[in-house]
PDB file of C-alpha atoms and ligand atoms in Angstrom:
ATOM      1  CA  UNK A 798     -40.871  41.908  -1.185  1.00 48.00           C
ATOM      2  CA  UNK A 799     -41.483  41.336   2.811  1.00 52.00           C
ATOM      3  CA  UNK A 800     -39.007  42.065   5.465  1.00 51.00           C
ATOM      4  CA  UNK A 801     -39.574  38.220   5.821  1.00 51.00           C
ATOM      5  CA  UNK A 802     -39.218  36.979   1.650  1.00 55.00           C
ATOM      6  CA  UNK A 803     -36.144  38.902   1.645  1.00 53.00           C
ATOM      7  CA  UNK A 804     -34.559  36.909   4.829  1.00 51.00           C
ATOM      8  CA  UNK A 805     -35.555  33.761   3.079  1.00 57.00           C
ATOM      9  CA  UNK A 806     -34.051  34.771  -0.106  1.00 63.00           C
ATOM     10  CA  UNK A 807     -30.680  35.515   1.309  1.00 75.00           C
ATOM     11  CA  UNK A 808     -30.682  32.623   3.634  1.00 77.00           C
ATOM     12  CA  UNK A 809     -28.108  30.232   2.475  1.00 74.00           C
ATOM     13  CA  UNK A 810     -29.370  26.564   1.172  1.00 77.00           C
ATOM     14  CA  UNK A 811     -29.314  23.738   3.914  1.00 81.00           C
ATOM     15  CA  UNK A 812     -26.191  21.251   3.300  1.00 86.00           C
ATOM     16  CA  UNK A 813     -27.731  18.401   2.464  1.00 93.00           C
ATOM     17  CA  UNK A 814     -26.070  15.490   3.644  1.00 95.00           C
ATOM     18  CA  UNK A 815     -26.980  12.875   0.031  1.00 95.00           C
ATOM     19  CA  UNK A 816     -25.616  15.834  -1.613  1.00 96.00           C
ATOM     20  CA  UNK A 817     -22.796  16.270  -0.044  1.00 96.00           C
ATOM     21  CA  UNK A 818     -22.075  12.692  -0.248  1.00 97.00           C
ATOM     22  CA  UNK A 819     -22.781  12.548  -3.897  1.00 97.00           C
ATOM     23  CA  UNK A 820     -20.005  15.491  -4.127  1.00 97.00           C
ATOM     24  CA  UNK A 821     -17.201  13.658  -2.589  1.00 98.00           C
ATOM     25  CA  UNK A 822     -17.672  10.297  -4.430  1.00 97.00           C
ATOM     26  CA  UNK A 823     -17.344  12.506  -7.303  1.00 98.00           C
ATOM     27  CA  UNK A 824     -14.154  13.783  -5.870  1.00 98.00           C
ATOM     28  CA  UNK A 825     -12.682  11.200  -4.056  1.00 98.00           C
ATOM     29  CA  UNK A 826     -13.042   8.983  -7.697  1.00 98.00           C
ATOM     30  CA  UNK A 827     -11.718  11.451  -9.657  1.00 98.00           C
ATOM     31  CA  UNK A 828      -8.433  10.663  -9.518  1.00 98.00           C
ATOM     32  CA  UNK A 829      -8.656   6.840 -10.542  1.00 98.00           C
ATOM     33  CA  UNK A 830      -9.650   8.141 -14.258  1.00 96.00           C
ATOM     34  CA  UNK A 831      -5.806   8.137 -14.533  1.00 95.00           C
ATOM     35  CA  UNK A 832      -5.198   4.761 -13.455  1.00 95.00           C
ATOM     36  CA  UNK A 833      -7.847   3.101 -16.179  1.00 95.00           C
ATOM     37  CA  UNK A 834     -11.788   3.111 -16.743  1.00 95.00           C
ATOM     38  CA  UNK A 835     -12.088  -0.384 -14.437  1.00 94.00           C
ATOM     39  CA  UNK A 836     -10.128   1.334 -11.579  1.00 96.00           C
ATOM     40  CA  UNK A 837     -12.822   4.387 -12.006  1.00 97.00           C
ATOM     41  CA  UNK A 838     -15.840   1.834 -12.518  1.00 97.00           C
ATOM     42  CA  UNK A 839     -14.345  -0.308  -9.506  1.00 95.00           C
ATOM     43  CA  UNK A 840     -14.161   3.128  -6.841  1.00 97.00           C
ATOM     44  CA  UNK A 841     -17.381   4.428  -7.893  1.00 97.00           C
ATOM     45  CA  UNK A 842     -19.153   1.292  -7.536  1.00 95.00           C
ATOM     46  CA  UNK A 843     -17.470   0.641  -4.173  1.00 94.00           C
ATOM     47  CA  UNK A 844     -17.639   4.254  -2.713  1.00 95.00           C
ATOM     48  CA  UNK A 845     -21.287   4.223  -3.884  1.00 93.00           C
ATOM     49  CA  UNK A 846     -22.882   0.799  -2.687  1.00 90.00           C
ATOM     50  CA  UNK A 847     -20.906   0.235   0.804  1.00 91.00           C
ATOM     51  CA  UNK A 848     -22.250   1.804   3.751  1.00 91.00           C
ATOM     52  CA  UNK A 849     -19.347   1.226   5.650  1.00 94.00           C
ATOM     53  CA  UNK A 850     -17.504   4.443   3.685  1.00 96.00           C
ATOM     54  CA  UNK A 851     -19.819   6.935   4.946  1.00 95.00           C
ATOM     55  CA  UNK A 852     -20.581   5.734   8.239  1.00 94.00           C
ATOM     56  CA  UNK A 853     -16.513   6.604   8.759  1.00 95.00           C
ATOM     57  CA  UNK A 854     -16.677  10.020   7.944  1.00 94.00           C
ATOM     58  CA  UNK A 855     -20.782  10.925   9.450  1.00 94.00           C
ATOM     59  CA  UNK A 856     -19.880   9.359  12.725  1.00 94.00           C
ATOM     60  CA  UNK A 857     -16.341  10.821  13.300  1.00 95.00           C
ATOM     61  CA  UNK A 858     -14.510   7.469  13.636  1.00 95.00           C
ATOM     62  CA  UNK A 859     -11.548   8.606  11.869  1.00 95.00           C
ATOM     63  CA  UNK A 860      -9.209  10.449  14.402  1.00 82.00           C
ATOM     64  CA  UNK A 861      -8.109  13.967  13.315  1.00 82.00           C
ATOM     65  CA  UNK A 862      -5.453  14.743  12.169  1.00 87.00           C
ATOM     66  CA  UNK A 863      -4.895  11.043  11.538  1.00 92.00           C
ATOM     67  CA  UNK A 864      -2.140   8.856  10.641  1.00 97.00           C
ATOM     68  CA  UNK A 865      -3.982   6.366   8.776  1.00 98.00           C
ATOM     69  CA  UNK A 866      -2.894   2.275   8.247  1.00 98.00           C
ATOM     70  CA  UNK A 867      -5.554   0.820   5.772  1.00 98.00           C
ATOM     71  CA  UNK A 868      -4.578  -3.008   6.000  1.00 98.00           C
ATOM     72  CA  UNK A 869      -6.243  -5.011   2.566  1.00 98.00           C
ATOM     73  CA  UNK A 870      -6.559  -1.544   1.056  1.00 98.00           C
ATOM     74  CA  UNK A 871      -7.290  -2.703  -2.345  1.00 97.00           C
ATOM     75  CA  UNK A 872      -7.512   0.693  -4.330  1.00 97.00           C
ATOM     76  CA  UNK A 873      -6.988   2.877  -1.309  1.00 98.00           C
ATOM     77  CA  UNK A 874     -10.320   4.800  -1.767  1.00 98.00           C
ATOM     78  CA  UNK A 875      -9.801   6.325   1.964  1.00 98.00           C
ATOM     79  CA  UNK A 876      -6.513   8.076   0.599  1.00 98.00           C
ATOM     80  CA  UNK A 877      -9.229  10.263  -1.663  1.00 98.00           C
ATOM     81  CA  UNK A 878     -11.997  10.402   0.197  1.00 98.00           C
ATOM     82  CA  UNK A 879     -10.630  11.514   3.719  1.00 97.00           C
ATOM     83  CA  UNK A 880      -8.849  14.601   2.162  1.00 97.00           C
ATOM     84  CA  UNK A 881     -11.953  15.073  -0.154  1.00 97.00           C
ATOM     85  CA  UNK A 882     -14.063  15.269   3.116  1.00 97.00           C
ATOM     86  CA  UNK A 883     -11.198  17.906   4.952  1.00 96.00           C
ATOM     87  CA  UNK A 884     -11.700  20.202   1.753  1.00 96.00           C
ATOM     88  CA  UNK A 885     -15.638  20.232   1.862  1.00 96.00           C
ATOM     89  CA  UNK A 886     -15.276  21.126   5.487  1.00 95.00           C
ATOM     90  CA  UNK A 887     -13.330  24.010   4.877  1.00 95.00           C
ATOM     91  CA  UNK A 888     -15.033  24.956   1.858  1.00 95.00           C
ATOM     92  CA  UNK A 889     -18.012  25.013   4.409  1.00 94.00           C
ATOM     93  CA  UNK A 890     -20.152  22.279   2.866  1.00 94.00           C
ATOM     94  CA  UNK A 891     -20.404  19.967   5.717  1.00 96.00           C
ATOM     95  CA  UNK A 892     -23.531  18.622   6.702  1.00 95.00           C
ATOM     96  CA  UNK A 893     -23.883  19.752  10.787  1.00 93.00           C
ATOM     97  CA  UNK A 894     -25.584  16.539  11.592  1.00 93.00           C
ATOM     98  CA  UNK A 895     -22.261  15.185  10.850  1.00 96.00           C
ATOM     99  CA  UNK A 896     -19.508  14.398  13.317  1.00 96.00           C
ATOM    100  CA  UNK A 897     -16.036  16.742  12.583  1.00 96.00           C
ATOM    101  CA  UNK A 898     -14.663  15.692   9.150  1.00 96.00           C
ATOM    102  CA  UNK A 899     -11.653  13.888   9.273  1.00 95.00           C
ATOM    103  CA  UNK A 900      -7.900  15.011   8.274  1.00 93.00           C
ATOM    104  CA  UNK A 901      -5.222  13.012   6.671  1.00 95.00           C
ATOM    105  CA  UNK A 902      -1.740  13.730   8.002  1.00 96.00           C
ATOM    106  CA  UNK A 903      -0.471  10.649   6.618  1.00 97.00           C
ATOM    107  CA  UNK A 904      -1.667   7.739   4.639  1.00 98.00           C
ATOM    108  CA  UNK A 905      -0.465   4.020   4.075  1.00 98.00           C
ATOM    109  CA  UNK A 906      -1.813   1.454   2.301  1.00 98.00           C
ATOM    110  CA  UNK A 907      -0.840  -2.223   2.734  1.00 98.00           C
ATOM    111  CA  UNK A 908      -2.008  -4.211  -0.401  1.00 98.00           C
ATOM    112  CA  UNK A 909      -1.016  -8.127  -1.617  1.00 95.00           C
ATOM    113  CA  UNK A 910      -2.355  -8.052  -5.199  1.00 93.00           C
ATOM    114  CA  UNK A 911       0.191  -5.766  -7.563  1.00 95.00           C
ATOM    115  CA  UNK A 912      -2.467  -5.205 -10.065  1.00 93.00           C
ATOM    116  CA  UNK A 913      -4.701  -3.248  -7.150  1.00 95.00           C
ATOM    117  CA  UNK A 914      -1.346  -1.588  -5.676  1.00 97.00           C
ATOM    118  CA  UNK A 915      -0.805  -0.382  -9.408  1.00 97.00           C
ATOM    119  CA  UNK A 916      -4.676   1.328  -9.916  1.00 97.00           C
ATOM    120  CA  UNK A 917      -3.863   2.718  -6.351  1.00 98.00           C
ATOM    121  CA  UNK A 918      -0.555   4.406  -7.449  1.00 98.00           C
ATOM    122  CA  UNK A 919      -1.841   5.773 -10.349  1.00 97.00           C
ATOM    123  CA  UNK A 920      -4.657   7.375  -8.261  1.00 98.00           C
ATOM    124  CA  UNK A 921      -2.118   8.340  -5.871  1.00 98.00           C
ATOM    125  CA  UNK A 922       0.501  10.141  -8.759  1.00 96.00           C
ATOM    126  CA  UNK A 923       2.105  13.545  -7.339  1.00 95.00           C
ATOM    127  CA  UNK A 924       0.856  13.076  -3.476  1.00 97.00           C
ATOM    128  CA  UNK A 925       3.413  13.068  -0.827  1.00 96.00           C
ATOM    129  CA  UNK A 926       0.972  12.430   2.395  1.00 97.00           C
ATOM    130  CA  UNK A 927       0.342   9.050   0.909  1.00 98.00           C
ATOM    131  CA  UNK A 928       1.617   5.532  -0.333  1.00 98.00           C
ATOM    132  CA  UNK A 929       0.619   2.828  -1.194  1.00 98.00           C
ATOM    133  CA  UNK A 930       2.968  -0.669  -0.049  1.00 98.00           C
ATOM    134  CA  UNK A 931       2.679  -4.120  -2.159  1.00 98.00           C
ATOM    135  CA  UNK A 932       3.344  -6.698   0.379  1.00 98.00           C
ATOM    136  CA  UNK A 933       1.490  -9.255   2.708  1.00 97.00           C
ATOM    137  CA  UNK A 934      -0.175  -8.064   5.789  1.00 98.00           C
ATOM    138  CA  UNK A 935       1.442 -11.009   7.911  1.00 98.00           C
ATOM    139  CA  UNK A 936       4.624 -10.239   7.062  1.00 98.00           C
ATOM    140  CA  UNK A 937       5.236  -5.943   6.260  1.00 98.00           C
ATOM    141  CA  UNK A 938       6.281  -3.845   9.140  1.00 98.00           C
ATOM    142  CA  UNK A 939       3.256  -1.422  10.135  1.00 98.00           C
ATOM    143  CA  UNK A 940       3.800   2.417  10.840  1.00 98.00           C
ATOM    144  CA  UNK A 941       2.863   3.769  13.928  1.00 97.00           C
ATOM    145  CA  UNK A 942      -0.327   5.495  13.685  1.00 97.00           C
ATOM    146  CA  UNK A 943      -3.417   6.908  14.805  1.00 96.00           C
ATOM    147  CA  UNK A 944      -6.235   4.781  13.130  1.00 97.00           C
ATOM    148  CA  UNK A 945      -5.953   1.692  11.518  1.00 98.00           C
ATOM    149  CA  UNK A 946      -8.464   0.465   9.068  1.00 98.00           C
ATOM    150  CA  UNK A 947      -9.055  -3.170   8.006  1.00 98.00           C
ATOM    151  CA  UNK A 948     -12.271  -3.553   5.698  1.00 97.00           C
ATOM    152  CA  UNK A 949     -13.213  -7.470   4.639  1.00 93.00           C
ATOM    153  CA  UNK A 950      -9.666  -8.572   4.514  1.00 95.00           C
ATOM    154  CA  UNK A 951      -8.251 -10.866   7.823  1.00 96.00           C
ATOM    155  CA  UNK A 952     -10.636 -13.559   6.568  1.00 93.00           C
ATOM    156  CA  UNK A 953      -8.246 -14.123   4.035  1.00 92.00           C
ATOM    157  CA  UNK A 954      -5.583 -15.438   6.497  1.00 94.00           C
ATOM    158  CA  UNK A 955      -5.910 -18.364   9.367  1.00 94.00           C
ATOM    159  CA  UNK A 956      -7.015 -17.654  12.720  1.00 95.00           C
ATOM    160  CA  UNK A 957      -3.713 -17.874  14.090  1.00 96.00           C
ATOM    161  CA  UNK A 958      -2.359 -15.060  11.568  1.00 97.00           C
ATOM    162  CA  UNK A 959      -5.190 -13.019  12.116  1.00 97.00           C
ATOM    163  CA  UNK A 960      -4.030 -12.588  15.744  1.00 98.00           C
ATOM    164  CA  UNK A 961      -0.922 -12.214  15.075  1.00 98.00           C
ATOM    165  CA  UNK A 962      -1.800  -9.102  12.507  1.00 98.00           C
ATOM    166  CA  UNK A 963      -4.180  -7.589  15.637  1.00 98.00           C
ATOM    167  CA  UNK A 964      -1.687  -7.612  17.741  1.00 98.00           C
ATOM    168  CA  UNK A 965       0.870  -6.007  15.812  1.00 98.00           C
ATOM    169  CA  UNK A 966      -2.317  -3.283  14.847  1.00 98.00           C
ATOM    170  CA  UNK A 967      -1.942  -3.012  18.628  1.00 98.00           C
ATOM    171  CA  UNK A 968       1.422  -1.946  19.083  1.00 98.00           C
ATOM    172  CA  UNK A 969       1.478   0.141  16.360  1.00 98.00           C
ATOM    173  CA  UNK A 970      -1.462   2.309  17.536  1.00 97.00           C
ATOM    174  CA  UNK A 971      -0.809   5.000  19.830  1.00 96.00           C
ATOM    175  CA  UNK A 972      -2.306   5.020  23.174  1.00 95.00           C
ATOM    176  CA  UNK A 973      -6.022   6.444  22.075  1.00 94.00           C
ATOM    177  CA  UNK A 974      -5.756   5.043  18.533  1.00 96.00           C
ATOM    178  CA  UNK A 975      -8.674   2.977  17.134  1.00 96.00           C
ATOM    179  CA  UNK A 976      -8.754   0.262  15.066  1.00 98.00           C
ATOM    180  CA  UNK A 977     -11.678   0.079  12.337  1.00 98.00           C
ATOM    181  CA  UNK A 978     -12.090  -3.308  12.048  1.00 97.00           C
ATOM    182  CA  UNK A 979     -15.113  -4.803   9.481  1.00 95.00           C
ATOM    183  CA  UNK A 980     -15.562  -8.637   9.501  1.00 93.00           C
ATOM    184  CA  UNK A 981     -18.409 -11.092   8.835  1.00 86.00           C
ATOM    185  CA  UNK A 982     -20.033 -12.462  11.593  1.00 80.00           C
ATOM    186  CA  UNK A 983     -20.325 -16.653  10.864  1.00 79.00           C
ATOM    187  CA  UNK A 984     -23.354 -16.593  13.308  1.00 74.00           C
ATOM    188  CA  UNK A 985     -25.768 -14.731  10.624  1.00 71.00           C
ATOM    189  CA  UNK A 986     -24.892 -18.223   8.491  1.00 68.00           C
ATOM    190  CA  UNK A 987     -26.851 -17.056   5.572  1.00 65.00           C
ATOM    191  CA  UNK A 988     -25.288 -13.543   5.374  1.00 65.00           C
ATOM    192  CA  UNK A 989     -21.822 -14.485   6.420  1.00 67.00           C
ATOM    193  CA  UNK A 990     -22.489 -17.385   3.103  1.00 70.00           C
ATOM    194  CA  UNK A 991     -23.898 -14.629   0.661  1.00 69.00           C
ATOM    195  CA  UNK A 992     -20.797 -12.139   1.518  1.00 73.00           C
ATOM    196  CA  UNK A 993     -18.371 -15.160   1.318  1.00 73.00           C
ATOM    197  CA  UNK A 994     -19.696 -16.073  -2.642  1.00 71.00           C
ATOM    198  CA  UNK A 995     -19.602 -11.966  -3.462  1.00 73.00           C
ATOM    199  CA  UNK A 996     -16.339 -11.927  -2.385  1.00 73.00           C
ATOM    200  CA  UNK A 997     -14.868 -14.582  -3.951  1.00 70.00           C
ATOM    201  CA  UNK A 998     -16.783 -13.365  -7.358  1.00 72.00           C
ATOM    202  CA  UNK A 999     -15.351  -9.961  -6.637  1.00 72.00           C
ATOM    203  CA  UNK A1000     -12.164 -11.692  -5.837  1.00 70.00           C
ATOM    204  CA  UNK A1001     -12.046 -13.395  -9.315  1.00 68.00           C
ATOM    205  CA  UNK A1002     -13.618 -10.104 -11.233  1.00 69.00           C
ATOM    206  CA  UNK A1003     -10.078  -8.484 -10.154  1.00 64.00           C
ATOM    207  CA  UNK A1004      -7.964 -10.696 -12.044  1.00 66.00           C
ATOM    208  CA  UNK A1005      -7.439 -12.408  -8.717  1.00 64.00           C
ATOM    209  CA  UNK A1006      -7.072 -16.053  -7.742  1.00 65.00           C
ATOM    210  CA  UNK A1007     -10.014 -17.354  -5.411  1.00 63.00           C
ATOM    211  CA  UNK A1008      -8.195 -17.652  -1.667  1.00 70.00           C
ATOM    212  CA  UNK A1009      -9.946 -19.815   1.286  1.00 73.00           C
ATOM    213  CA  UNK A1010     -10.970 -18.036   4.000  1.00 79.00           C
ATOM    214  CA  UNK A1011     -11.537 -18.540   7.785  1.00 87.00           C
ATOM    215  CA  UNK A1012     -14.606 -16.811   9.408  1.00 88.00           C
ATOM    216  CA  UNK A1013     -14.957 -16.709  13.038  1.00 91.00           C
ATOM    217  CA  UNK A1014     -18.483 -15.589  15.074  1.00 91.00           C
ATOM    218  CA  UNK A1015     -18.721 -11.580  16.286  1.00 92.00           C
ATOM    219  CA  UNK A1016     -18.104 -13.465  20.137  1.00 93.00           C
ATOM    220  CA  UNK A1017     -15.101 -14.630  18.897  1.00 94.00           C
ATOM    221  CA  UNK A1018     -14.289 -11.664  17.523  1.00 95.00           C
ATOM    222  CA  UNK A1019     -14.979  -9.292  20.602  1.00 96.00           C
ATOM    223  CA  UNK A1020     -13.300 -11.595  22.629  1.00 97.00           C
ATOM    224  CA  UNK A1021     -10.155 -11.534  20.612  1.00 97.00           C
ATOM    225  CA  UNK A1022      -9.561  -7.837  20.731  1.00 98.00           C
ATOM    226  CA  UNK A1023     -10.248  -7.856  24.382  1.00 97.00           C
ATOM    227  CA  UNK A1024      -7.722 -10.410  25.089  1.00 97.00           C
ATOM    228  CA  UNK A1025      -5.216  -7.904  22.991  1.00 98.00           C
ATOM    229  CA  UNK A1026      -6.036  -5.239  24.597  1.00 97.00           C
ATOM    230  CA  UNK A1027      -8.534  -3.227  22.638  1.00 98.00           C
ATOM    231  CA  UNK A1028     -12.046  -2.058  24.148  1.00 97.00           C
ATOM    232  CA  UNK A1029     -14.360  -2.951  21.508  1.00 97.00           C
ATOM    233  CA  UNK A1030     -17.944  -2.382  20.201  1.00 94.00           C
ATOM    234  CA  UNK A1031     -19.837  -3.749  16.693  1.00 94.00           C
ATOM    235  CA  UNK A1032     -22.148  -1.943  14.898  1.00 90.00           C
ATOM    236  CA  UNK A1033     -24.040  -3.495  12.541  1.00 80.00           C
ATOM    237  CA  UNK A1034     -22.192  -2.330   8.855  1.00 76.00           C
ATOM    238  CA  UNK A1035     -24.577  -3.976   6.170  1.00 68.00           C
ATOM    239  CA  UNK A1036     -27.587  -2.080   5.691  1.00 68.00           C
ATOM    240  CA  UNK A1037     -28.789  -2.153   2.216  1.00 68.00           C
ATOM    241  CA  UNK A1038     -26.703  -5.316   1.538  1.00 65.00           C
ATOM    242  CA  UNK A1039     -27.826  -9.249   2.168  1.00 59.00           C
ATOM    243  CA  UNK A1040     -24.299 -10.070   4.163  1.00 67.00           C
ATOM    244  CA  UNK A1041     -23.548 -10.480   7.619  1.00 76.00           C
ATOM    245  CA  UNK A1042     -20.872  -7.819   7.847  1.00 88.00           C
ATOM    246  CA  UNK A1043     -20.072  -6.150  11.222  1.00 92.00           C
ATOM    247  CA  UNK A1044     -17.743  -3.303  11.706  1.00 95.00           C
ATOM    248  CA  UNK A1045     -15.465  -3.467  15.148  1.00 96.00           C
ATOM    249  CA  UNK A1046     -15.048  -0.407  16.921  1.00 97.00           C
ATOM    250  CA  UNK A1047     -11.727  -1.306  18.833  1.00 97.00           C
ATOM    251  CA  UNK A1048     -10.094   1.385  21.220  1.00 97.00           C
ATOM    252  CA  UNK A1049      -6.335   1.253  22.462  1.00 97.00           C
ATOM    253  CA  UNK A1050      -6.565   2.516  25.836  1.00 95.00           C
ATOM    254  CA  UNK A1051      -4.208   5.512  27.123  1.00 87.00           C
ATOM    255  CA  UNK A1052      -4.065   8.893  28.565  1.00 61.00           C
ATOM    256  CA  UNK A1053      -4.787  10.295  25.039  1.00 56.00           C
ATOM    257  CA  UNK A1054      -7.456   8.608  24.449  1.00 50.00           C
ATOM    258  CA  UNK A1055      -9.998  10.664  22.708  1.00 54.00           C
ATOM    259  CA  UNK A1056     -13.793   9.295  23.323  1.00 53.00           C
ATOM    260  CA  UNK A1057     -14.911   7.134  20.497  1.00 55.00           C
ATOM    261  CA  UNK A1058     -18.073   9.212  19.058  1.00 58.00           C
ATOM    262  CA  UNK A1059     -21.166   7.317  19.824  1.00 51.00           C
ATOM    263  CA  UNK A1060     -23.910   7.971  16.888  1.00 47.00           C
ATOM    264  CA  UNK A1061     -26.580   6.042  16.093  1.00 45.00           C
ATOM    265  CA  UNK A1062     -25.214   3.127  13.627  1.00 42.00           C
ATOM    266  CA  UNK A1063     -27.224   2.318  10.592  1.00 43.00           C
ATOM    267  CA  UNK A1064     -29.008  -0.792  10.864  1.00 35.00           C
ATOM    268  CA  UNK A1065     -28.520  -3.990   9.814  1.00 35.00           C
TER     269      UNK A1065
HETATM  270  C1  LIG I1648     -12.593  -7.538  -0.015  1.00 97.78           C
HETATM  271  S1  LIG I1648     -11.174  -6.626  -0.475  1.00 97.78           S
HETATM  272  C2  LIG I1648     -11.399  -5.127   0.477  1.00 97.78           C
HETATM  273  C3  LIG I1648     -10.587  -3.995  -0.043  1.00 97.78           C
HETATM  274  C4  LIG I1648     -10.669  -2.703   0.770  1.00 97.78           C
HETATM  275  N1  LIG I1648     -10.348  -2.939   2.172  1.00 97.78           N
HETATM  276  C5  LIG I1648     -12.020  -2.060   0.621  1.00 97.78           C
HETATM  277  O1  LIG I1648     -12.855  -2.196   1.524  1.00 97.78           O
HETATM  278  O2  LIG I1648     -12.268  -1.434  -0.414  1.00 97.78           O
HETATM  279  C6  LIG I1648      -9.876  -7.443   0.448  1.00 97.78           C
HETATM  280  C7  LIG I1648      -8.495  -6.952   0.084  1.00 97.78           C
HETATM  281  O3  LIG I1648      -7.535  -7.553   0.960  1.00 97.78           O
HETATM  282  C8  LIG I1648      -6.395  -7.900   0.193  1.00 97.78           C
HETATM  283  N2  LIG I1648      -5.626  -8.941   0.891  1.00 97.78           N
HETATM  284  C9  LIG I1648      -5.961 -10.239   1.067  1.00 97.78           C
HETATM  285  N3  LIG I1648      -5.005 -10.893   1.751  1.00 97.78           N
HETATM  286  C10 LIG I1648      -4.049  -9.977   2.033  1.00 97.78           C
HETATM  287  C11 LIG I1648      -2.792 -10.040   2.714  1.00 97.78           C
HETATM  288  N4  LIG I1648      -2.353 -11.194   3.244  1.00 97.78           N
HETATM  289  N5  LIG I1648      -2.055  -8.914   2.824  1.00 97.78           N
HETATM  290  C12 LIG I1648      -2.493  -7.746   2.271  1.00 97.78           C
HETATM  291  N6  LIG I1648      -3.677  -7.626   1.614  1.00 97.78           N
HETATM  292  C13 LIG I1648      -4.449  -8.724   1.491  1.00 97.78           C
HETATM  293  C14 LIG I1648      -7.003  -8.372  -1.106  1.00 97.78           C
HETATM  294  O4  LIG I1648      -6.057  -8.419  -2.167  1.00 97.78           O
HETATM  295  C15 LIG I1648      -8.097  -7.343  -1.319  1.00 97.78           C
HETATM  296  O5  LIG I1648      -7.640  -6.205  -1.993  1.00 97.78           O
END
């Protein structure tokens, strides 16, 4: 063997970042085989179709160590998959092109259906660093924290609430938190229609009665969380889908502030 084959033989194999993503939607699913094969069906299928999931954890968005609040948590997939990212990090299989992986120092869920906040506790059985709180986002007091995550969910209540939920996301940030906000932009009509029908079909899969829902355009949006304080940016969050579905970077300014990491964002 060559000076040369032998460095190539010992060289260790490149992280690949599919296979590292493959390995923690294994992990981060794991745990919902306790709480019933539709909870396990429901995560993978999530976890594996939604681009919005990874783009968290390859872009750094998730402050570390983080306090999380995931508003309309559903199943609470982030409570696996943000301390299934910290372990593959540490284990040393952590793709380089990726931003830091995120830690969990504390998790809380915020969920209105009982039958989700049930799957979720299940999943959740013997952890201390999370829980999971069955309650409606308009009206259950909100931790302070360091990121705040609301995926597809303040549709679900009238403009009017919705404010009144981003501001009190506001004041429970810290100075430097960020708010991961996803929402449907009604200016893509026939995207913001499609993810509207899946929705409410999703909505109804669950065991769930179909709610209205109040869209507002990505203007309105922006506009919004500047009047509240936030400095905010959208990245396009529905590549590989036909919806119209935007996610809202949205920084609380303060002396902490850590800068926002600015990767590329998957397109549209
Ligand atoms: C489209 S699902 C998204 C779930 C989760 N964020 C995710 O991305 O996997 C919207 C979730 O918001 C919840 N939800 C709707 N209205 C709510 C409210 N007023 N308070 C708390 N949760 C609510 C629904 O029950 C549902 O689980």
């Amino acid at each position: 063997m060559t000076t040369s084959n032998m460095a190539h033989a010992s060289a260790p194999p490149p992280i690949r970042p599919d296979a590292v993503w493959r390995r923690l939607l294994d992990e981060a699913t794991a745990p919902y085989r306790s709480a019933g094969r539709f909870a396990w069906h429901f995560a993978r299928g999530k976890l594996g179709r939604d681009p919005v999931f990874r783009h968290l954890l390859e872009s750094g968005l998730i402050r570390r160590p983080a306090r999380v609040l995931d508003i309309g948590c559903g199943q609470a997939l982030l409570a696996h998959l943000v301390p299934a990212s910290h372990r593959a990090e540490a284990a040393g299989q952590w793709p380089t092109a990726w931003a830091a992986a995120p830690a969990l120092a504390q998790y809380t869920g915020v969920e209105l259906m009982p039958r989700d906040v049930a799957r979720a506790q299940a999943a959740l059985a013997g952890r201390d660093d999370a829980r999971v709180l069955c309650g409606d986002m308009c009206e259950v007091p909100f931790p302070d924290c360091d990121t705040v995550v609301i995926l597809d969910v303040l549709h679900y209540v009238d403009i009017a609430a919705q404010d009144a939920v981003l501001a009190r996301v506001h004041a429970a940030l810290v100075p430097g938190g960020v708010l991961l906000l996803r929402i449907g932009d009604v200016d893509r009509r026939a995207g913001f229609v499609v993810s509207q029908w899946v929705d409410r079909l999703v909505t109804w899969t669950r065991g769930h009665r179909v709610p209205p829902t109040w869209g507002r355009t990505l203007r309105d949006w922006l506009a919004t969380l500047e009047r509240l304080g936030f400095v905010a940016e959208a990245r396009p969050m529905s590549q590989g889908t036909p919806f119209a579905n935007v996610l809202l970077v949205a920084r609380k300014p303060g002396e902490t502030a850590a800068p926002v990491p600015s990767v590329s964002s998957p397109a549209a």
